[in-house]
């Protein structure tokens, strides 16, 4: 339940008159984006700005025996050429490890490859010129003497004694391993009526932000201050990283994130090309711009997934889950990504799998290995697409083994809505979830009986048609236990500063950032509600380390849950501050007053006493009229972090309805439904659009997107023509409903909404595909479910 | 040095004469020479549609058209169609429906949708989806965009259009 606000006479602050919570209001920043007036990083032009281009390794693994750049240095417009060795003294190396992930090991990584390149696309030489085109011209004239090294590609053989070790100093290709055990799995399986087993494969895919990564680094050599305009999600984290590795005090590094053209977790990591850009700007004392082109994005952005999971589930005669075990193997490229590491996705898989179900006996093992492919790290819904697809795939197998309808199986096994707080078999704390309420709502929303009847009729006409479900949990609002505890300078806390301006408007400065989710809109809604002003009179400023309270930025579905709560608390303090001054001015008790729609009013009756504009003018310009013992404070800052829990979970259920073409193997999505519980819904439209966008990214992963490598480690689908992303024509309409169970960890009660769509969609669609294929005795458990994989399963090819 | 050529063209109603490298593409010309940064560069090989602009009344990929090819031509960009109010109803529908999230694809999407509004005023949802399949969006999942275009089409049919 939401905690009562003492100032509202028993009413929640969310229920204040003129509350904007739960209302659809337009995003204040969307208008200019729709008019083409955004400012993305490539739109920034600074005086004397130079452009960077990189020579990248064409080999997956090669020793660098020499670099001849003499000719390039004399090319028109070229200002400088930098190799890895040139930058060693200007940018220190890093290691993607966290102390709380015991045993995680990684080799030191530099901005540019020094002794050897370890994946195709690793930056080797940087050329600075007066234009990008001239820099690229010069790259054509650089000769790098690469000597091929044996490549390690297959994660299944990466640990074999016969496989070469990528970084000999590490001893082997093992990145990290962990086992989670709960209860007595052996006993559970020995008591089972049915045991089902399956192997699932999840290919690599990547984020494909439509705006590629990029930055402009501007170093002032006189004041020794670095300003970085960055296409990123976490300005304070990057401030700390840039400062540390190019040796500047954090206070002299300013990171500004203006409009960001999509992020999805891609833009929250440390990339060598970006570090090189900052280091070179410092060396040259001039602004330097680097914008990744699309091929660079494919080969140098982080990838995600690439898991092979074998799973077993034991159920009794009634279909109750007795035990569940799984073994997850994942390949993460040649280094663990800095500073978040490449072990988190596998850790999520083993920590969260099956968490929607009520059972005691669990064993899961994660093995993370190195390979000579692009680096792997956290992308939207980290680990959840795998955890959910495996658990829900196993649930459907177990349902079939016991002769139960998939929804009946879920009803018998989902954690009861009144069972919280509880700890999952994997040891994860769970609270405020609503699996059964969501399932019931789904049955009604989709009209399950009607859809089943439609499927039967379609099958009678020869269609290969299926229905699939996925119940899921999703982590949001991560606490300091995620990264900070392990030594990373990543804030799990965010601050909001609210300021009443002389004209009665409110300015909010906040650490959480906007990449299109609508962060600025929801923060404005919360501030307007908490203070008592019209939303048109709220301005939100974010994405600038010089001007925002310290914070983590936006990732991990934390914007609403953490930034929103900080705003709510700061708004309440500001309102009290204002009422304190108003009480003195009006010679009445502050507790008899309230603020409504931009004016101080009598709490009883609502009569207007003084507008905030009049009060603002008095406080700022006619201060002499105030009592001498009254010092108005029209600025309030509050911070917020999740306490006592590692994260705030959300839950929901998705359903997919689809056809398979027996001749082409292609999947046609007929309809997709989502019931989501993200706690308090601040802006229904923005939440629904986050879910829809997330679902479609999940659809990309399960049906289309695949980073394909050949046997030499060449990335052969590294263009938008070869790497398929969802297009408008292929996507279904997505119907959404909500169950609102506010999180008891905050007053606002909002949980995250940005990732659950991506986490659940692959499972629902895979289950629908296998429901469709079941009458044909075929199954597909490799993602993406391409036409070829479907046809092979059907025995057509 | 780059081989150059002189081009004269009309961009958003203004006469422009510039010396351009022969290899410069249209979207880079618009962005770098004319500071019209509303057209975006997403893939540089004609797939994503973020660079969609109008050339002599027809939408083209700004990354697959050379600046040297537009000598004598008329070009309209998102800045131009916004200023004339030609797509004001469409932009209003995008805002109301939250059909833009990060906004990077949006100018190209608006340019493509604007063409659909004139070439196929009777388009249904499936046709809207088909027509816009050359413009990638990674944020919205498309449904809000389809809704916004559908609303605009309906509005124009009901006489709400000023074009």
mmCIF file of C-alpha atoms in Angstrom, chain A residues 79-276:
data_model
loop_
_atom_site.group_PDB
_atom_site.id
_atom_site.type_symbol
_atom_site.label_atom_id
_atom_site.label_comp_id
_atom_site.label_asym_id
_atom_site.label_seq_id
_atom_site.Cartn_x
_atom_site.Cartn_y
_atom_site.Cartn_z
ATOM 1 C CA UNK A 79 46.003 16.668 -38.209
ATOM 2 C CA UNK A 80 47.209 13.559 -36.450
ATOM 3 C CA UNK A 81 47.424 9.779 -36.469
ATOM 4 C CA UNK A 82 47.401 7.849 -33.191
ATOM 5 C CA UNK A 83 48.148 4.204 -32.542
ATOM 6 C CA UNK A 84 47.446 2.233 -29.401
ATOM 7 C CA UNK A 85 51.010 2.787 -28.232
ATOM 8 C CA UNK A 86 50.663 6.538 -28.825
ATOM 9 C CA UNK A 87 47.705 6.702 -26.462
ATOM 10 C CA UNK A 88 49.027 4.498 -23.642
ATOM 11 C CA UNK A 89 50.388 7.472 -21.740
ATOM 12 C CA UNK A 90 47.252 9.536 -22.329
ATOM 13 C CA UNK A 91 44.534 7.081 -21.471
ATOM 14 C CA UNK A 92 45.014 4.392 -18.845
ATOM 15 C CA UNK A 93 43.690 0.871 -19.383
ATOM 16 C CA UNK A 94 40.708 -0.647 -17.623
ATOM 17 C CA UNK A 95 39.372 -4.026 -16.522
ATOM 18 C CA UNK A 96 35.733 -5.051 -16.520
ATOM 19 C CA UNK A 97 35.559 -6.717 -13.118
ATOM 20 C CA UNK A 98 33.419 -6.190 -10.024
ATOM 21 C CA UNK A 99 34.577 -7.432 -6.645
ATOM 22 C CA UNK A 100 31.196 -8.862 -5.635
ATOM 23 C CA UNK A 101 31.154 -11.182 -8.663
ATOM 24 C CA UNK A 102 33.660 -13.571 -7.141
ATOM 25 C CA UNK A 103 36.174 -15.021 -9.558
ATOM 26 C CA UNK A 104 35.291 -12.750 -12.492
ATOM 27 C CA UNK A 105 38.455 -12.085 -14.450
ATOM 28 C CA UNK A 106 39.293 -9.981 -17.483
ATOM 29 C CA UNK A 107 42.418 -8.752 -19.248
ATOM 30 C CA UNK A 108 43.340 -5.048 -19.252
ATOM 31 C CA UNK A 109 41.828 -3.211 -22.211
ATOM 32 C CA UNK A 110 43.094 -0.042 -23.881
ATOM 33 C CA UNK A 111 41.417 2.654 -25.938
ATOM 34 C CA UNK A 112 43.071 1.293 -29.078
ATOM 35 C CA UNK A 113 44.463 -2.216 -29.544
ATOM 36 C CA UNK A 114 48.166 -2.262 -28.633
ATOM 37 C CA UNK A 115 49.786 -5.679 -29.054
ATOM 38 C CA UNK A 116 46.912 -7.474 -30.734
ATOM 39 C CA UNK A 117 43.342 -7.083 -31.900
ATOM 40 C CA UNK A 118 40.879 -9.491 -30.328
ATOM 41 C CA UNK A 119 37.724 -9.067 -32.403
ATOM 42 C CA UNK A 120 36.848 -7.916 -35.896
ATOM 43 C CA UNK A 121 36.027 -4.241 -35.510
ATOM 44 C CA UNK A 122 38.335 -3.411 -32.594
ATOM 45 C CA UNK A 123 39.773 0.075 -33.120
ATOM 46 C CA UNK A 124 43.503 -0.023 -33.952
ATOM 47 C CA UNK A 125 44.484 3.385 -35.348
ATOM 48 C CA UNK A 126 42.759 6.769 -34.984
ATOM 49 C CA UNK A 127 43.047 9.445 -37.670
ATOM 50 C CA UNK A 128 42.114 13.044 -36.922
ATOM 51 C CA UNK A 129 41.330 15.325 -39.843
ATOM 52 C CA UNK A 130 39.393 18.419 -40.724
ATOM 53 C CA UNK A 131 36.540 16.287 -42.050
ATOM 54 C CA UNK A 132 35.393 12.731 -41.569
ATOM 55 C CA UNK A 133 35.813 12.057 -45.289
ATOM 56 C CA UNK A 134 39.437 13.168 -45.245
ATOM 57 C CA UNK A 135 40.109 11.080 -42.143
ATOM 58 C CA UNK A 136 38.671 8.044 -43.923
ATOM 59 C CA UNK A 137 40.778 8.818 -47.007
ATOM 60 C CA UNK A 138 43.897 8.755 -44.865
ATOM 61 C CA UNK A 139 42.979 5.407 -43.329
ATOM 62 C CA UNK A 140 43.243 3.882 -46.796
ATOM 63 C CA UNK A 141 46.947 4.773 -46.720
ATOM 64 C CA UNK A 142 47.831 3.199 -43.387
ATOM 65 C CA UNK A 143 49.451 -0.199 -43.503
ATOM 66 C CA UNK A 144 49.061 -2.390 -40.461
ATOM 67 C CA UNK A 145 51.126 -5.554 -40.372
ATOM 68 C CA UNK A 146 48.612 -7.982 -38.865
ATOM 69 C CA UNK A 147 49.658 -11.534 -38.135
ATOM 70 C CA UNK A 148 46.741 -13.952 -37.881
ATOM 71 C CA UNK A 149 46.238 -15.651 -34.519
ATOM 72 C CA UNK A 150 43.998 -18.682 -34.004
ATOM 73 C CA UNK A 151 40.420 -17.624 -33.347
ATOM 74 C CA UNK A 152 38.138 -18.817 -30.549
ATOM 75 C CA UNK A 153 34.529 -18.547 -31.657
ATOM 76 C CA UNK A 154 32.492 -21.484 -30.380
ATOM 77 C CA UNK A 155 31.518 -20.991 -26.750
ATOM 78 C CA UNK A 156 30.907 -24.723 -26.409
ATOM 79 C CA UNK A 157 34.587 -25.518 -27.003
ATOM 80 C CA UNK A 158 36.075 -22.346 -25.500
ATOM 81 C CA UNK A 159 37.122 -24.177 -22.338
ATOM 82 C CA UNK A 160 38.469 -27.318 -24.040
ATOM 83 C CA UNK A 161 42.157 -27.896 -23.311
ATOM 84 C CA UNK A 162 42.848 -27.952 -27.059
ATOM 85 C CA UNK A 163 41.360 -24.483 -27.572
ATOM 86 C CA UNK A 164 43.866 -21.620 -27.627
ATOM 87 C CA UNK A 165 43.634 -19.193 -24.719
ATOM 88 C CA UNK A 166 42.814 -15.653 -25.911
ATOM 89 C CA UNK A 167 44.590 -13.907 -23.043
ATOM 90 C CA UNK A 168 47.348 -16.270 -21.855
ATOM 91 C CA UNK A 169 47.815 -14.277 -18.641
ATOM 92 C CA UNK A 170 44.300 -15.300 -17.576
ATOM 93 C CA UNK A 171 45.189 -18.993 -17.794
ATOM 94 C CA UNK A 172 42.014 -20.036 -19.635
ATOM 95 C CA UNK A 173 39.004 -18.646 -21.499
ATOM 96 C CA UNK A 174 36.720 -18.747 -18.470
ATOM 97 C CA UNK A 175 35.250 -15.334 -17.594
ATOM 98 C CA UNK A 176 33.100 -16.295 -14.644
ATOM 99 C CA UNK A 177 31.033 -19.107 -13.274
ATOM 100 C CA UNK A 178 28.421 -19.317 -10.556
ATOM 101 C CA UNK A 179 25.989 -21.899 -9.276
ATOM 102 C CA UNK A 180 22.731 -21.166 -7.460
ATOM 103 C CA UNK A 181 21.197 -23.952 -5.391
ATOM 104 C CA UNK A 182 17.923 -23.920 -3.466
ATOM 105 C CA UNK A 183 16.277 -26.936 -1.784
ATOM 106 C CA UNK A 184 16.949 -30.526 -2.799
ATOM 107 C CA UNK A 185 16.846 -30.917 -6.573
ATOM 108 C CA UNK A 186 17.819 -34.614 -6.584
ATOM 109 C CA UNK A 187 14.952 -35.521 -4.304
ATOM 110 C CA UNK A 188 12.531 -33.436 -6.339
ATOM 111 C CA UNK A 189 13.439 -35.189 -9.567
ATOM 112 C CA UNK A 190 13.357 -38.625 -7.982
ATOM 113 C CA UNK A 191 9.799 -37.951 -6.768
ATOM 114 C CA UNK A 192 8.578 -36.600 -10.107
ATOM 115 C CA UNK A 193 5.730 -38.019 -12.161
ATOM 116 C CA UNK A 194 7.006 -36.272 -15.280
ATOM 117 C CA UNK A 195 10.416 -34.910 -16.153
ATOM 118 C CA UNK A 196 10.780 -32.688 -19.208
ATOM 119 C CA UNK A 197 14.057 -31.637 -20.775
ATOM 120 C CA UNK A 198 14.993 -29.191 -23.495
ATOM 121 C CA UNK A 199 17.888 -27.219 -24.927
ATOM 122 C CA UNK A 200 17.415 -23.588 -25.973
ATOM 123 C CA UNK A 201 19.739 -21.456 -28.045
ATOM 124 C CA UNK A 202 19.697 -17.677 -28.216
ATOM 125 C CA UNK A 203 21.767 -16.111 -30.964
ATOM 126 C CA UNK A 204 23.628 -12.852 -30.641
ATOM 127 C CA UNK A 205 21.847 -9.661 -31.404
ATOM 128 C CA UNK A 206 22.498 -5.999 -30.760
ATOM 129 C CA UNK A 207 20.634 -2.791 -30.031
ATOM 130 C CA UNK A 208 20.789 -0.968 -33.378
ATOM 131 C CA UNK A 209 20.042 2.443 -31.913
ATOM 132 C CA UNK A 210 18.920 4.414 -34.926
ATOM 133 C CA UNK A 211 21.302 7.161 -33.876
ATOM 134 C CA UNK A 212 24.721 5.515 -33.753
ATOM 135 C CA UNK A 213 27.018 6.091 -30.788
ATOM 136 C CA UNK A 214 28.943 9.342 -30.896
ATOM 137 C CA UNK A 215 30.498 12.181 -28.969
ATOM 138 C CA UNK A 216 32.197 15.543 -29.255
ATOM 139 C CA UNK A 217 35.042 15.975 -26.774
ATOM 140 C CA UNK A 218 36.142 19.575 -26.188
ATOM 141 C CA UNK A 219 39.205 20.186 -24.036
ATOM 142 C CA UNK A 220 40.184 23.642 -22.878
ATOM 143 C CA UNK A 221 43.949 23.380 -22.274
ATOM 144 C CA UNK A 222 44.041 26.695 -20.370
ATOM 145 C CA UNK A 223 41.488 25.868 -17.693
ATOM 146 C CA UNK A 224 42.162 22.141 -18.199
ATOM 147 C CA UNK A 225 38.467 21.403 -18.437
ATOM 148 C CA UNK A 226 36.944 18.708 -20.586
ATOM 149 C CA UNK A 227 33.404 19.000 -21.927
ATOM 150 C CA UNK A 228 32.008 15.890 -23.588
ATOM 151 C CA UNK A 229 28.763 16.013 -25.559
ATOM 152 C CA UNK A 230 27.846 12.376 -25.388
ATOM 153 C CA UNK A 231 25.171 10.198 -26.873
ATOM 154 C CA UNK A 232 24.763 8.305 -23.635
ATOM 155 C CA UNK A 233 22.479 7.233 -20.817
ATOM 156 C CA UNK A 234 24.606 7.850 -17.739
ATOM 157 C CA UNK A 235 26.387 11.227 -17.738
ATOM 158 C CA UNK A 236 27.751 10.996 -14.205
ATOM 159 C CA UNK A 237 29.114 7.500 -14.746
ATOM 160 C CA UNK A 238 30.892 8.672 -17.888
ATOM 161 C CA UNK A 239 32.200 11.764 -16.091
ATOM 162 C CA UNK A 240 33.900 9.473 -13.571
ATOM 163 C CA UNK A 241 35.283 7.188 -16.266
ATOM 164 C CA UNK A 242 36.596 9.918 -18.555
ATOM 165 C CA UNK A 243 38.145 11.726 -15.585
ATOM 166 C CA UNK A 244 39.876 8.634 -14.250
ATOM 167 C CA UNK A 245 41.360 7.421 -17.512
ATOM 168 C CA UNK A 246 42.506 10.739 -19.014
ATOM 169 C CA UNK A 247 43.684 11.926 -15.601
ATOM 170 C CA UNK A 248 41.496 14.900 -14.771
ATOM 171 C CA UNK A 249 39.572 15.681 -11.597
ATOM 172 C CA UNK A 250 35.943 14.622 -11.961
ATOM 173 C CA UNK A 251 34.919 18.212 -11.262
ATOM 174 C CA UNK A 252 36.746 19.351 -14.391
ATOM 175 C CA UNK A 253 34.932 16.939 -16.673
ATOM 176 C CA UNK A 254 31.461 17.946 -17.781
ATOM 177 C CA UNK A 255 29.299 15.449 -19.649
ATOM 178 C CA UNK A 256 26.286 16.762 -21.530
ATOM 179 C CA UNK A 257 23.682 14.453 -23.039
ATOM 180 C CA UNK A 258 21.322 16.374 -25.281
ATOM 181 C CA UNK A 259 18.821 14.447 -27.405
ATOM 182 C CA UNK A 260 19.721 10.769 -27.561
ATOM 183 C CA UNK A 261 18.583 8.761 -30.566
ATOM 184 C CA UNK A 262 17.802 5.543 -28.762
ATOM 185 C CA UNK A 263 19.946 3.749 -26.217
ATOM 186 C CA UNK A 264 18.410 0.469 -24.971
ATOM 187 C CA UNK A 265 21.483 -0.237 -22.851
ATOM 188 C CA UNK A 266 23.890 0.158 -25.766
ATOM 189 C CA UNK A 267 25.015 3.611 -24.653
ATOM 190 C CA UNK A 268 25.880 2.905 -21.029
ATOM 191 C CA UNK A 269 29.299 1.300 -21.441
ATOM 192 C CA UNK A 270 32.931 2.257 -21.969
ATOM 193 C CA UNK A 271 33.965 2.003 -25.596
ATOM 194 C CA UNK A 272 37.590 2.228 -26.705
ATOM 195 C CA UNK A 273 36.767 4.499 -29.645
ATOM 196 C CA UNK A 274 35.032 6.971 -27.328
ATOM 197 C CA UNK A 275 37.880 6.899 -24.815
ATOM 198 C CA UNK A 276 40.326 7.526 -27.678
#
